mmCIF file with all atom_site columns, C-alpha atoms and ligand atoms in Angstrom:
data_model
loop_
_atom_site.group_PDB
_atom_site.id
_atom_site.type_symbol
_atom_site.label_atom_id
_atom_site.label_alt_id
_atom_site.label_comp_id
_atom_site.label_asym_id
_atom_site.label_entity_id
_atom_site.label_seq_id
_atom_site.pdbx_PDB_ins_code
_atom_site.Cartn_x
_atom_site.Cartn_y
_atom_site.Cartn_z
_atom_site.occupancy
_atom_site.B_iso_or_equiv
_atom_site.pdbx_formal_charge
_atom_site.auth_seq_id
_atom_site.auth_comp_id
_atom_site.auth_asym_id
_atom_site.auth_atom_id
_atom_site.pdbx_PDB_model_num
ATOM   1   C CA . MET M 1 1   ? 0.000   0.000   0.000   1.00 81.00 ? 1   MET M CA 1
ATOM   2   C CA . ALA M 1 2   ? 1.104   3.565   -0.560  1.00 80.00 ? 2   ALA M CA 1
ATOM   3   C CA . ASN M 1 3   ? 2.089   5.794   2.309   1.00 85.00 ? 3   ASN M CA 1
ATOM   4   C CA . VAL M 1 4   ? 0.539   9.237   2.449   1.00 86.00 ? 4   VAL M CA 1
ATOM   5   C CA . ASN M 1 5   ? 3.998   10.756  3.014   1.00 80.00 ? 5   ASN M CA 1
ATOM   6   C CA . ASN M 1 6   ? 5.388   9.259   -0.210  1.00 84.00 ? 6   ASN M CA 1
ATOM   7   C CA . LEU M 1 7   ? 2.821   10.715  -2.564  1.00 91.00 ? 7   LEU M CA 1
ATOM   8   C CA . GLY M 1 8   ? 4.779   13.890  -3.212  1.00 92.00 ? 8   GLY M CA 1
ATOM   9   C CA . LEU M 1 9   ? 1.913   16.085  -2.017  1.00 96.00 ? 9   LEU M CA 1
ATOM   10  C CA . THR M 1 10  ? 2.384   19.574  -0.654  1.00 95.00 ? 10  THR M CA 1
ATOM   11  C CA . LEU M 1 11  ? 1.377   20.260  2.950   1.00 96.00 ? 11  LEU M CA 1
ATOM   12  C CA . GLU M 1 12  ? -1.637  22.159  1.673   1.00 97.00 ? 12  GLU M CA 1
ATOM   13  C CA . GLN M 1 13  ? -2.703  19.134  -0.434  1.00 97.00 ? 13  GLN M CA 1
ATOM   14  C CA . LEU M 1 14  ? -2.127  16.760  2.490   1.00 97.00 ? 14  LEU M CA 1
ATOM   15  C CA . ALA M 1 15  ? -4.526  18.862  4.544   1.00 97.00 ? 15  ALA M CA 1
ATOM   16  C CA . ARG M 1 16  ? -7.240  18.190  1.935   1.00 98.00 ? 16  ARG M CA 1
ATOM   17  C CA . LEU M 1 17  ? -6.725  14.391  2.022   1.00 98.00 ? 17  LEU M CA 1
ATOM   18  C CA . THR M 1 18  ? -8.325  12.185  4.671   1.00 98.00 ? 18  THR M CA 1
ATOM   19  C CA . VAL M 1 19  ? -7.589  8.466   4.888   1.00 98.00 ? 19  VAL M CA 1
ATOM   20  C CA . VAL M 1 20  ? -10.415 6.873   6.871   1.00 97.00 ? 20  VAL M CA 1
ATOM   21  C CA . ASP M 1 21  ? -8.365  4.228   8.656   1.00 93.00 ? 21  ASP M CA 1
ATOM   22  C CA . HIS M 1 22  ? -10.819 3.233   11.399  1.00 96.00 ? 22  HIS M CA 1
ATOM   23  C CA . PRO M 1 23  ? -10.393 -0.479  12.299  1.00 98.00 ? 23  PRO M CA 1
ATOM   24  C CA . LEU M 1 24  ? -13.974 -1.337  11.274  1.00 98.00 ? 24  LEU M CA 1
ATOM   25  C CA . VAL M 1 25  ? -13.408 0.322   7.918   1.00 98.00 ? 25  VAL M CA 1
ATOM   26  C CA . GLN M 1 26  ? -10.176 -1.573  7.332   1.00 98.00 ? 26  GLN M CA 1
ATOM   27  C CA . HIS M 1 27  ? -11.849 -4.857  8.337   1.00 98.00 ? 27  HIS M CA 1
ATOM   28  C CA . LYS M 1 28  ? -14.744 -4.349  5.942   1.00 98.00 ? 28  LYS M CA 1
ATOM   29  C CA . LEU M 1 29  ? -12.419 -3.226  3.170   1.00 98.00 ? 29  LEU M CA 1
ATOM   30  C CA . SER M 1 30  ? -10.438 -6.465  3.450   1.00 98.00 ? 30  SER M CA 1
ATOM   31  C CA . ILE M 1 31  ? -13.628 -8.469  2.870   1.00 98.00 ? 31  ILE M CA 1
ATOM   32  C CA . LEU M 1 32  ? -14.522 -6.170  -0.016  1.00 98.00 ? 32  LEU M CA 1
ATOM   33  C CA . ARG M 1 33  ? -11.179 -6.830  -1.721  1.00 98.00 ? 33  ARG M CA 1
ATOM   34  C CA . ASP M 1 34  ? -11.492 -10.639 -1.436  1.00 98.00 ? 34  ASP M CA 1
ATOM   35  C CA . GLU M 1 35  ? -12.266 -12.183 -4.807  1.00 98.00 ? 35  GLU M CA 1
ATOM   36  C CA . GLN M 1 36  ? -14.469 -14.745 -3.023  1.00 98.00 ? 36  GLN M CA 1
ATOM   37  C CA . THR M 1 37  ? -16.867 -12.056 -1.755  1.00 98.00 ? 37  THR M CA 1
ATOM   38  C CA . GLY M 1 38  ? -20.156 -12.362 -3.637  1.00 98.00 ? 38  GLY M CA 1
ATOM   39  C CA . THR M 1 39  ? -22.369 -9.671  -5.119  1.00 98.00 ? 39  THR M CA 1
ATOM   40  C CA . LYS M 1 40  ? -24.794 -9.188  -2.229  1.00 98.00 ? 40  LYS M CA 1
ATOM   41  C CA . GLN M 1 41  ? -22.101 -8.918  0.417   1.00 98.00 ? 41  GLN M CA 1
ATOM   42  C CA . PHE M 1 42  ? -20.014 -6.672  -1.821  1.00 98.00 ? 42  PHE M CA 1
ATOM   43  C CA . ARG M 1 43  ? -22.979 -4.336  -2.344  1.00 98.00 ? 43  ARG M CA 1
ATOM   44  C CA . ASP M 1 44  ? -23.764 -4.263  1.386   1.00 98.00 ? 44  ASP M CA 1
ATOM   45  C CA . LEU M 1 45  ? -20.134 -3.487  2.252   1.00 98.00 ? 45  LEU M CA 1
ATOM   46  C CA . VAL M 1 46  ? -19.897 -0.643  -0.272  1.00 98.00 ? 46  VAL M CA 1
ATOM   47  C CA . ARG M 1 47  ? -22.993 0.889   1.309   1.00 98.00 ? 47  ARG M CA 1
ATOM   48  C CA . GLU M 1 48  ? -21.604 0.454   4.859   1.00 98.00 ? 48  GLU M CA 1
ATOM   49  C CA . LEU M 1 49  ? -18.207 1.882   3.937   1.00 98.00 ? 49  LEU M CA 1
ATOM   50  C CA . ALA M 1 50  ? -19.881 4.866   2.287   1.00 98.00 ? 50  ALA M CA 1
ATOM   51  C CA . LEU M 1 51  ? -21.729 5.516   5.547   1.00 98.00 ? 51  LEU M CA 1
ATOM   52  C CA . PHE M 1 52  ? -18.505 5.448   7.590   1.00 98.00 ? 52  PHE M CA 1
ATOM   53  C CA . GLU M 1 53  ? -16.808 7.705   5.078   1.00 98.00 ? 53  GLU M CA 1
ATOM   54  C CA . GLY M 1 54  ? -19.777 10.062  4.938   1.00 98.00 ? 54  GLY M CA 1
ATOM   55  C CA . TYR M 1 55  ? -19.520 10.379  8.723   1.00 98.00 ? 55  TYR M CA 1
ATOM   56  C CA . GLU M 1 56  ? -15.921 11.601  8.369   1.00 98.00 ? 56  GLU M CA 1
ATOM   57  C CA . ALA M 1 57  ? -16.666 13.847  5.407   1.00 98.00 ? 57  ALA M CA 1
ATOM   58  C CA . THR M 1 58  ? -19.387 15.720  7.335   1.00 97.00 ? 58  THR M CA 1
ATOM   59  C CA . ARG M 1 59  ? -17.404 16.132  10.550  1.00 97.00 ? 59  ARG M CA 1
ATOM   60  C CA . ASP M 1 60  ? -17.120 19.921  10.102  1.00 97.00 ? 60  ASP M CA 1
ATOM   61  C CA . PHE M 1 61  ? -20.831 20.569  9.482   1.00 96.00 ? 61  PHE M CA 1
ATOM   62  C CA . GLU M 1 62  ? -21.976 23.478  11.607  1.00 96.00 ? 62  GLU M CA 1
ATOM   63  C CA . LEU M 1 63  ? -24.361 23.175  14.535  1.00 97.00 ? 63  LEU M CA 1
ATOM   64  C CA . GLU M 1 64  ? -26.687 25.712  16.066  1.00 97.00 ? 64  GLU M CA 1
ATOM   65  C CA . PRO M 1 65  ? -28.425 25.760  19.445  1.00 98.00 ? 65  PRO M CA 1
ATOM   66  C CA . VAL M 1 66  ? -31.934 24.409  19.786  1.00 98.00 ? 66  VAL M CA 1
ATOM   67  C CA . GLN M 1 67  ? -34.177 24.306  22.852  1.00 98.00 ? 67  GLN M CA 1
ATOM   68  C CA . VAL M 1 68  ? -35.374 20.781  23.704  1.00 98.00 ? 68  VAL M CA 1
ATOM   69  C CA . LYS M 1 69  ? -37.840 19.825  26.440  1.00 98.00 ? 69  LYS M CA 1
ATOM   70  C CA . THR M 1 70  ? -36.881 16.439  27.861  1.00 98.00 ? 70  THR M CA 1
ATOM   71  C CA . PRO M 1 71  ? -39.374 14.605  30.105  1.00 98.00 ? 71  PRO M CA 1
ATOM   72  C CA . LEU M 1 72  ? -37.576 16.310  33.039  1.00 98.00 ? 72  LEU M CA 1
ATOM   73  C CA . GLU M 1 73  ? -36.669 19.841  31.960  1.00 98.00 ? 73  GLU M CA 1
ATOM   74  C CA . GLU M 1 74  ? -35.790 22.142  29.099  1.00 98.00 ? 74  GLU M CA 1
ATOM   75  C CA . CYS M 1 75  ? -32.201 22.232  27.861  1.00 98.00 ? 75  CYS M CA 1
ATOM   76  C CA . THR M 1 76  ? -30.166 23.783  25.095  1.00 98.00 ? 76  THR M CA 1
ATOM   77  C CA . CYS M 1 77  ? -28.975 21.174  22.600  1.00 98.00 ? 77  CYS M CA 1
ATOM   78  C CA . GLN M 1 78  ? -27.354 21.328  19.159  1.00 97.00 ? 78  GLN M CA 1
ATOM   79  C CA . HIS M 1 79  ? -28.765 20.527  15.765  1.00 95.00 ? 79  HIS M CA 1
ATOM   80  C CA . LEU M 1 80  ? -27.410 20.858  12.262  1.00 94.00 ? 80  LEU M CA 1
ATOM   81  C CA . ALA M 1 81  ? -27.433 24.447  11.030  1.00 94.00 ? 81  ALA M CA 1
ATOM   82  C CA . GLY M 1 82  ? -29.289 23.465  7.889   1.00 83.00 ? 82  GLY M CA 1
ATOM   83  C CA . LYS M 1 83  ? -26.413 22.827  5.481   1.00 81.00 ? 83  LYS M CA 1
ATOM   84  C CA . LYS M 1 84  ? -27.873 21.607  2.212   1.00 95.00 ? 84  LYS M CA 1
ATOM   85  C CA . VAL M 1 85  ? -26.225 18.541  0.677   1.00 98.00 ? 85  VAL M CA 1
ATOM   86  C CA . ALA M 1 86  ? -26.213 16.853  -2.708  1.00 98.00 ? 86  ALA M CA 1
ATOM   87  C CA . ILE M 1 87  ? -24.809 13.393  -3.271  1.00 98.00 ? 87  ILE M CA 1
ATOM   88  C CA . VAL M 1 88  ? -23.396 13.045  -6.781  1.00 98.00 ? 88  VAL M CA 1
ATOM   89  C CA . PRO M 1 89  ? -22.519 9.491   -7.826  1.00 98.00 ? 89  PRO M CA 1
ATOM   90  C CA . ILE M 1 90  ? -20.279 9.034   -10.844 1.00 97.00 ? 90  ILE M CA 1
ATOM   91  C CA . LEU M 1 91  ? -22.081 6.397   -12.915 1.00 96.00 ? 91  LEU M CA 1
ATOM   92  C CA . ARG M 1 92  ? -22.231 3.574   -12.618 1.00 93.00 ? 92  ARG M CA 1
ATOM   93  C CA . ALA M 1 93  ? -20.218 2.304   -9.619  1.00 96.00 ? 93  ALA M CA 1
ATOM   94  C CA . GLY M 1 94  ? -20.876 5.455   -7.585  1.00 98.00 ? 94  GLY M CA 1
ATOM   95  C CA . LEU M 1 95  ? -24.523 4.410   -7.302  1.00 98.00 ? 95  LEU M CA 1
ATOM   96  C CA . GLY M 1 96  ? -23.421 1.728   -4.835  1.00 98.00 ? 96  GLY M CA 1
ATOM   97  C CA . MET M 1 97  ? -22.406 4.409   -2.310  1.00 98.00 ? 97  MET M CA 1
ATOM   98  C CA . VAL M 1 98  ? -25.536 6.580   -2.452  1.00 98.00 ? 98  VAL M CA 1
ATOM   99  C CA . ASP M 1 99  ? -27.753 4.710   0.019   1.00 98.00 ? 99  ASP M CA 1
ATOM   100 C CA . GLY M 1 100 ? -25.037 4.626   2.693   1.00 98.00 ? 100 GLY M CA 1
ATOM   101 C CA . ILE M 1 101 ? -24.815 8.421   2.617   1.00 98.00 ? 101 ILE M CA 1
ATOM   102 C CA . LEU M 1 102 ? -28.600 8.793   2.467   1.00 98.00 ? 102 LEU M CA 1
ATOM   103 C CA . ASP M 1 103 ? -28.757 6.720   5.670   1.00 98.00 ? 103 ASP M CA 1
ATOM   104 C CA . LEU M 1 104 ? -26.792 9.587   7.266   1.00 97.00 ? 104 LEU M CA 1
ATOM   105 C CA . ILE M 1 105 ? -28.367 12.530  5.462   1.00 97.00 ? 105 ILE M CA 1
ATOM   106 C CA . PRO M 1 106 ? -31.875 11.466  4.423   1.00 96.00 ? 106 PRO M CA 1
ATOM   107 C CA . ALA M 1 107 ? -32.807 14.920  3.100   1.00 95.00 ? 107 ALA M CA 1
ATOM   108 C CA . ALA M 1 108 ? -29.860 15.088  0.687   1.00 97.00 ? 108 ALA M CA 1
ATOM   109 C CA . ARG M 1 109 ? -30.664 15.488  -3.007  1.00 98.00 ? 109 ARG M CA 1
ATOM   110 C CA . VAL M 1 110 ? -29.042 13.144  -5.504  1.00 98.00 ? 110 VAL M CA 1
ATOM   111 C CA . GLY M 1 111 ? -27.522 14.303  -8.794  1.00 98.00 ? 111 GLY M CA 1
ATOM   112 C CA . HIS M 1 112 ? -25.929 12.001  -11.353 1.00 98.00 ? 112 HIS M CA 1
ATOM   113 C CA . VAL M 1 113 ? -22.834 12.379  -13.475 1.00 97.00 ? 113 VAL M CA 1
ATOM   114 C CA . GLY M 1 114 ? -22.168 9.864   -16.234 1.00 96.00 ? 114 GLY M CA 1
ATOM   115 C CA . MET M 1 115 ? -18.717 10.025  -17.762 1.00 85.00 ? 115 MET M CA 1
ATOM   116 C CA . GLU M 1 116 ? -17.208 7.885   -20.486 1.00 77.00 ? 116 GLU M CA 1
ATOM   117 C CA . ARG M 1 117 ? -13.799 7.938   -22.015 1.00 72.00 ? 117 ARG M CA 1
ATOM   118 C CA . ASP M 1 118 ? -13.524 8.848   -25.701 1.00 71.00 ? 118 ASP M CA 1
ATOM   119 C CA . PRO M 1 119 ? -11.857 5.806   -27.297 1.00 69.00 ? 119 PRO M CA 1
ATOM   120 C CA . LYS M 1 120 ? -9.683  8.043   -29.550 1.00 70.00 ? 120 LYS M CA 1
ATOM   121 C CA . THR M 1 121 ? -8.703  10.978  -27.346 1.00 71.00 ? 121 THR M CA 1
ATOM   122 C CA . HIS M 1 122 ? -9.015  9.097   -24.005 1.00 66.00 ? 122 HIS M CA 1
ATOM   123 C CA . GLU M 1 123 ? -10.628 12.268  -22.644 1.00 75.00 ? 123 GLU M CA 1
ATOM   124 C CA . PRO M 1 124 ? -13.665 11.692  -20.385 1.00 78.00 ? 124 PRO M CA 1
ATOM   125 C CA . HIS M 1 125 ? -16.869 13.322  -21.550 1.00 82.00 ? 125 HIS M CA 1
ATOM   126 C CA . GLU M 1 126 ? -20.362 13.457  -20.107 1.00 88.00 ? 126 GLU M CA 1
ATOM   127 C CA . TYR M 1 127 ? -23.033 11.172  -21.546 1.00 92.00 ? 127 TYR M CA 1
ATOM   128 C CA . TYR M 1 128 ? -25.636 11.856  -18.839 1.00 95.00 ? 128 TYR M CA 1
ATOM   129 C CA . CYS M 1 129 ? -25.699 14.528  -16.157 1.00 96.00 ? 129 CYS M CA 1
ATOM   130 C CA . LYS M 1 130 ? -28.558 15.766  -14.020 1.00 97.00 ? 130 LYS M CA 1
ATOM   131 C CA . LEU M 1 131 ? -28.112 17.902  -10.922 1.00 98.00 ? 131 LEU M CA 1
ATOM   132 C CA . PRO M 1 132 ? -30.575 19.395  -8.403  1.00 97.00 ? 132 PRO M CA 1
ATOM   133 C CA . PRO M 1 133 ? -31.677 22.891  -9.552  1.00 96.00 ? 133 PRO M CA 1
ATOM   134 C CA . ASP M 1 134 ? -30.155 24.630  -6.505  1.00 96.00 ? 134 ASP M CA 1
ATOM   135 C CA . VAL M 1 135 ? -26.925 22.618  -6.639  1.00 98.00 ? 135 VAL M CA 1
ATOM   136 C CA . GLU M 1 136 ? -24.719 25.714  -6.317  1.00 97.00 ? 136 GLU M CA 1
ATOM   137 C CA . GLN M 1 137 ? -26.100 26.273  -2.796  1.00 96.00 ? 137 GLN M CA 1
ATOM   138 C CA . ARG M 1 138 ? -25.260 22.726  -1.699  1.00 98.00 ? 138 ARG M CA 1
ATOM   139 C CA . THR M 1 139 ? -22.244 20.908  -0.360  1.00 98.00 ? 139 THR M CA 1
ATOM   140 C CA . CYS M 1 140 ? -21.661 18.253  -3.023  1.00 98.00 ? 140 CYS M CA 1
ATOM   141 C CA . LEU M 1 141 ? -20.393 14.818  -2.042  1.00 98.00 ? 141 LEU M CA 1
ATOM   142 C CA . ILE M 1 142 ? -19.145 13.169  -5.247  1.00 98.00 ? 142 ILE M CA 1
ATOM   143 C CA . VAL M 1 143 ? -19.036 9.409   -4.732  1.00 98.00 ? 143 VAL M CA 1
ATOM   144 C CA . ASP M 1 144 ? -17.173 6.759   -6.731  1.00 98.00 ? 144 ASP M CA 1
ATOM   145 C CA . PRO M 1 145 ? -15.635 3.643   -5.123  1.00 98.00 ? 145 PRO M CA 1
ATOM   146 C CA . MET M 1 146 ? -12.425 3.686   -7.189  1.00 98.00 ? 146 MET M CA 1
ATOM   147 C CA . LEU M 1 147 ? -10.070 6.604   -7.858  1.00 97.00 ? 147 LEU M CA 1
ATOM   148 C CA . ALA M 1 148 ? -7.741  5.290   -10.578 1.00 96.00 ? 148 ALA M CA 1
ATOM   149 C CA . THR M 1 149 ? -6.313  7.839   -13.057 1.00 94.00 ? 149 THR M CA 1
ATOM   150 C CA . GLY M 1 150 ? -8.571  10.600  -11.763 1.00 95.00 ? 150 GLY M CA 1
ATOM   151 C CA . GLY M 1 151 ? -9.977  11.293  -15.251 1.00 94.00 ? 151 GLY M CA 1
ATOM   152 C CA . SER M 1 152 ? -13.659 10.837  -14.362 1.00 94.00 ? 152 SER M CA 1
ATOM   153 C CA . ALA M 1 153 ? -13.260 12.475  -10.964 1.00 96.00 ? 153 ALA M CA 1
ATOM   154 C CA . THR M 1 154 ? -11.644 15.627  -12.353 1.00 96.00 ? 154 THR M CA 1
ATOM   155 C CA . ALA M 1 155 ? -14.262 15.807  -15.118 1.00 95.00 ? 155 ALA M CA 1
ATOM   156 C CA . ALA M 1 156 ? -17.033 15.512  -12.497 1.00 96.00 ? 156 ALA M CA 1
ATOM   157 C CA . ILE M 1 157 ? -15.390 18.195  -10.333 1.00 97.00 ? 157 ILE M CA 1
ATOM   158 C CA . GLN M 1 158 ? -15.146 20.507  -13.364 1.00 96.00 ? 158 GLN M CA 1
ATOM   159 C CA . TYR M 1 159 ? -18.803 19.851  -14.191 1.00 96.00 ? 159 TYR M CA 1
ATOM   160 C CA . LEU M 1 160 ? -19.835 20.859  -10.656 1.00 98.00 ? 160 LEU M CA 1
ATOM   161 C CA . ARG M 1 161 ? -17.569 23.923  -10.649 1.00 98.00 ? 161 ARG M CA 1
ATOM   162 C CA . ASP M 1 162 ? -19.133 24.990  -13.976 1.00 97.00 ? 162 ASP M CA 1
ATOM   163 C CA . ALA M 1 163 ? -22.533 24.612  -12.276 1.00 98.00 ? 163 ALA M CA 1
ATOM   164 C CA . GLY M 1 164 ? -21.363 27.039  -9.566  1.00 98.00 ? 164 GLY M CA 1
ATOM   165 C CA . VAL M 1 165 ? -20.739 24.567  -6.721  1.00 98.00 ? 165 VAL M CA 1
ATOM   166 C CA . ARG M 1 166 ? -18.263 25.890  -4.153  1.00 98.00 ? 166 ARG M CA 1
ATOM   167 C CA . ASP M 1 167 ? -17.983 23.093  -1.574  1.00 98.00 ? 167 ASP M CA 1
ATOM   168 C CA . ILE M 1 168 ? -16.984 19.805  -3.258  1.00 98.00 ? 168 ILE M CA 1
ATOM   169 C CA . ARG M 1 169 ? -15.861 16.686  -1.416  1.00 98.00 ? 169 ARG M CA 1
ATOM   170 C CA . LEU M 1 170 ? -14.854 13.526  -3.297  1.00 98.00 ? 170 LEU M CA 1
ATOM   171 C CA . LEU M 1 171 ? -15.458 10.249  -1.452  1.00 98.00 ? 171 LEU M CA 1
ATOM   172 C CA . VAL M 1 172 ? -13.784 7.093   -2.791  1.00 98.00 ? 172 VAL M CA 1
ATOM   173 C CA . LEU M 1 173 ? -13.105 3.747   -1.154  1.00 98.00 ? 173 LEU M CA 1
ATOM   174 C CA . VAL M 1 174 ? -9.791  2.840   -2.825  1.00 98.00 ? 174 VAL M CA 1
ATOM   175 C CA . ALA M 1 175 ? -7.396  5.334   -4.403  1.00 98.00 ? 175 ALA M CA 1
ATOM   176 C CA . ALA M 1 176 ? -4.278  4.984   -6.531  1.00 98.00 ? 176 ALA M CA 1
ATOM   177 C CA . PRO M 1 177 ? -1.465  7.517   -5.953  1.00 97.00 ? 177 PRO M CA 1
ATOM   178 C CA . GLU M 1 178 ? -1.880  8.709   -9.567  1.00 97.00 ? 178 GLU M CA 1
ATOM   179 C CA . GLY M 1 179 ? -5.546  9.568   -8.960  1.00 97.00 ? 179 GLY M CA 1
ATOM   180 C CA . VAL M 1 180 ? -4.911  11.286  -5.638  1.00 98.00 ? 180 VAL M CA 1
ATOM   181 C CA . ARG M 1 181 ? -2.278  13.547  -7.203  1.00 98.00 ? 181 ARG M CA 1
ATOM   182 C CA . ALA M 1 182 ? -4.457  14.239  -10.258 1.00 97.00 ? 182 ALA M CA 1
ATOM   183 C CA . VAL M 1 183 ? -7.455  15.316  -8.156  1.00 98.00 ? 183 VAL M CA 1
ATOM   184 C CA . LEU M 1 184 ? -5.559  17.429  -5.626  1.00 98.00 ? 184 LEU M CA 1
ATOM   185 C CA . ASP M 1 185 ? -3.497  19.088  -8.401  1.00 98.00 ? 185 ASP M CA 1
ATOM   186 C CA . PHE M 1 186 ? -6.588  19.732  -10.517 1.00 98.00 ? 186 PHE M CA 1
ATOM   187 C CA . ASP M 1 187 ? -8.693  21.626  -7.998  1.00 98.00 ? 187 ASP M CA 1
ATOM   188 C CA . PRO M 1 188 ? -7.232  23.780  -5.218  1.00 98.00 ? 188 PRO M CA 1
ATOM   189 C CA . ASP M 1 189 ? -10.261 23.460  -2.951  1.00 98.00 ? 189 ASP M CA 1
ATOM   190 C CA . VAL M 1 190 ? -11.638 19.943  -3.357  1.00 98.00 ? 190 VAL M CA 1
ATOM   191 C CA . ARG M 1 191 ? -11.355 17.660  -0.343  1.00 98.00 ? 191 ARG M CA 1
ATOM   192 C CA . LEU M 1 192 ? -10.639 13.982  -0.887  1.00 98.00 ? 192 LEU M CA 1
ATOM   193 C CA . TYR M 1 193 ? -11.628 11.098  1.399   1.00 98.00 ? 193 TYR M CA 1
ATOM   194 C CA . THR M 1 194 ? -10.480 7.514   0.855   1.00 98.00 ? 194 THR M CA 1
ATOM   195 C CA . CYS M 1 195 ? -10.476 4.326   2.931   1.00 98.00 ? 195 CYS M CA 1
ATOM   196 C CA . ALA M 1 196 ? -7.266  3.074   1.321   1.00 98.00 ? 196 ALA M CA 1
ATOM   197 C CA . LEU M 1 197 ? -4.262  4.322   -0.604  1.00 98.00 ? 197 LEU M CA 1
ATOM   198 C CA . ASP M 1 198 ? -3.207  1.492   -2.893  1.00 98.00 ? 198 ASP M CA 1
ATOM   199 C CA . ARG M 1 199 ? 0.171   0.914   -4.541  1.00 97.00 ? 199 ARG M CA 1
ATOM   200 C CA . GLU M 1 200 ? -0.241  1.739   -8.235  1.00 96.00 ? 200 GLU M CA 1
ATOM   201 C CA . LEU M 1 201 ? -2.173  1.357   -11.482 1.00 96.00 ? 201 LEU M CA 1
ATOM   202 C CA . ASN M 1 202 ? -1.545  -1.474  -13.897 1.00 95.00 ? 202 ASN M CA 1
ATOM   203 C CA . GLY M 1 203 ? -1.289  -1.010  -17.685 1.00 93.00 ? 203 GLY M CA 1
ATOM   204 C CA . SER M 1 204 ? -5.090  -1.175  -18.004 1.00 92.00 ? 204 SER M CA 1
ATOM   205 C CA . ALA M 1 205 ? -5.611  1.516   -15.332 1.00 93.00 ? 205 ALA M CA 1
ATOM   206 C CA . TYR M 1 206 ? -6.811  -0.999  -12.730 1.00 95.00 ? 206 TYR M CA 1
ATOM   207 C CA . ILE M 1 207 ? -5.767  -0.296  -9.168  1.00 97.00 ? 207 ILE M CA 1
ATOM   208 C CA . LEU M 1 208 ? -3.259  -2.722  -7.558  1.00 98.00 ? 208 LEU M CA 1
ATOM   209 C CA . PRO M 1 209 ? -3.986  -4.530  -5.327  1.00 98.00 ? 209 PRO M CA 1
ATOM   210 C CA . GLY M 1 210 ? -7.459  -2.968  -5.628  1.00 98.00 ? 210 GLY M CA 1
ATOM   211 C CA . LEU M 1 211 ? -10.602 -5.052  -5.743  1.00 98.00 ? 211 LEU M CA 1
ATOM   212 C CA . GLY M 1 212 ? -11.238 -5.497  -9.466  1.00 97.00 ? 212 GLY M CA 1
ATOM   213 C CA . ASP M 1 213 ? -14.030 -3.743  -11.326 1.00 96.00 ? 213 ASP M CA 1
ATOM   214 C CA . ALA M 1 214 ? -16.207 -2.154  -8.652  1.00 97.00 ? 214 ALA M CA 1
ATOM   215 C CA . GLY M 1 215 ? -19.186 -1.618  -10.960 1.00 96.00 ? 215 GLY M CA 1
ATOM   216 C CA . ASP M 1 216 ? -19.188 -5.248  -12.090 1.00 97.00 ? 216 ASP M CA 1
ATOM   217 C CA . ARG M 1 217 ? -18.915 -6.473  -8.517  1.00 98.00 ? 217 ARG M CA 1
ATOM   218 C CA . ILE M 1 218 ? -21.716 -4.197  -7.242  1.00 98.00 ? 218 ILE M CA 1
ATOM   219 C CA . PHE M 1 219 ? -24.115 -5.061  -10.047 1.00 97.00 ? 219 PHE M CA 1
ATOM   220 C CA . GLY M 1 220 ? -23.064 -8.684  -10.610 1.00 97.00 ? 220 GLY M CA 1
ATOM   221 C CA . THR M 1 221 ? -22.158 -8.112  -14.227 1.00 95.00 ? 221 THR M CA 1
ATOM   222 C CA . ARG M 1 222 ? -18.819 -9.817  -14.384 1.00 77.00 ? 222 ARG M CA 1
HETATM 223 N N1 . URA S 2 .   ? -12.326 1.167   -11.697 1.00 68.62 ? 1   URA S N1 1
HETATM 224 C C1 . URA S 2 .   ? -12.542 -0.009  -11.064 1.00 68.62 ? 1   URA S C1 1
HETATM 225 O O1 . URA S 2 .   ? -13.684 -0.446  -10.921 1.00 68.62 ? 1   URA S O1 1
HETATM 226 N N2 . URA S 2 .   ? -11.478 -0.695  -10.620 1.00 68.62 ? 1   URA S N2 1
HETATM 227 C C2 . URA S 2 .   ? -10.205 -0.261  -10.758 1.00 68.62 ? 1   URA S C2 1
HETATM 228 O O2 . URA S 2 .   ? -9.277  -0.933  -10.313 1.00 68.62 ? 1   URA S O2 1
HETATM 229 C C3 . URA S 2 .   ? -10.008 0.982   -11.422 1.00 68.62 ? 1   URA S C3 1
HETATM 230 C C4 . URA S 2 .   ? -11.080 1.676   -11.877 1.00 68.62 ? 1   URA S C4 1
#
């Protein structure tokens, strides 16, 4: 596995990278990687890991005081200060992470970004995109289990920036060093969350050791 200190990131970029290394996350990720893990369990684990990661990625959400009357007395408590959120899965594997985040933030809106790579230019381009109408007022959590070259992720970030979104957080489960550098170099404000930093990409842009094709494993299409 890669070490966060060997990625050649600046201190400012390191501050925008969070590796969610909680023991439960690492345990579940090991099962996720196992080639013997079947479709249902894989899907369930992607959802659970997205929930854990969503918990970390919302840690700085602001609170405001609220008066609550318990059965014994009134007290001042805290509730969320009404930050509006959109979850934006990159199709198709990102869909597997949506429900885990919705478990945490049930009122979040869900946009979709479909990117495919042009076979000649190798540049990603959008084939389907639909965002909530007030997306520019929302914190956008882009979700995609695998961050490989960073091509789709940077295209999705650009799409959201063009739509006026200011607060963008990218949540992936497994990242290659190449993708981490590409994303943090591309956008000076995006924050990146991953459960694992893997070693490298192979010649077909699969992450090593990785977990194979996340979309195929979530949808049972391999
Ligand atoms: N997408 C995947 O699903 N797996 C990889 O290893 C890389 C990109």
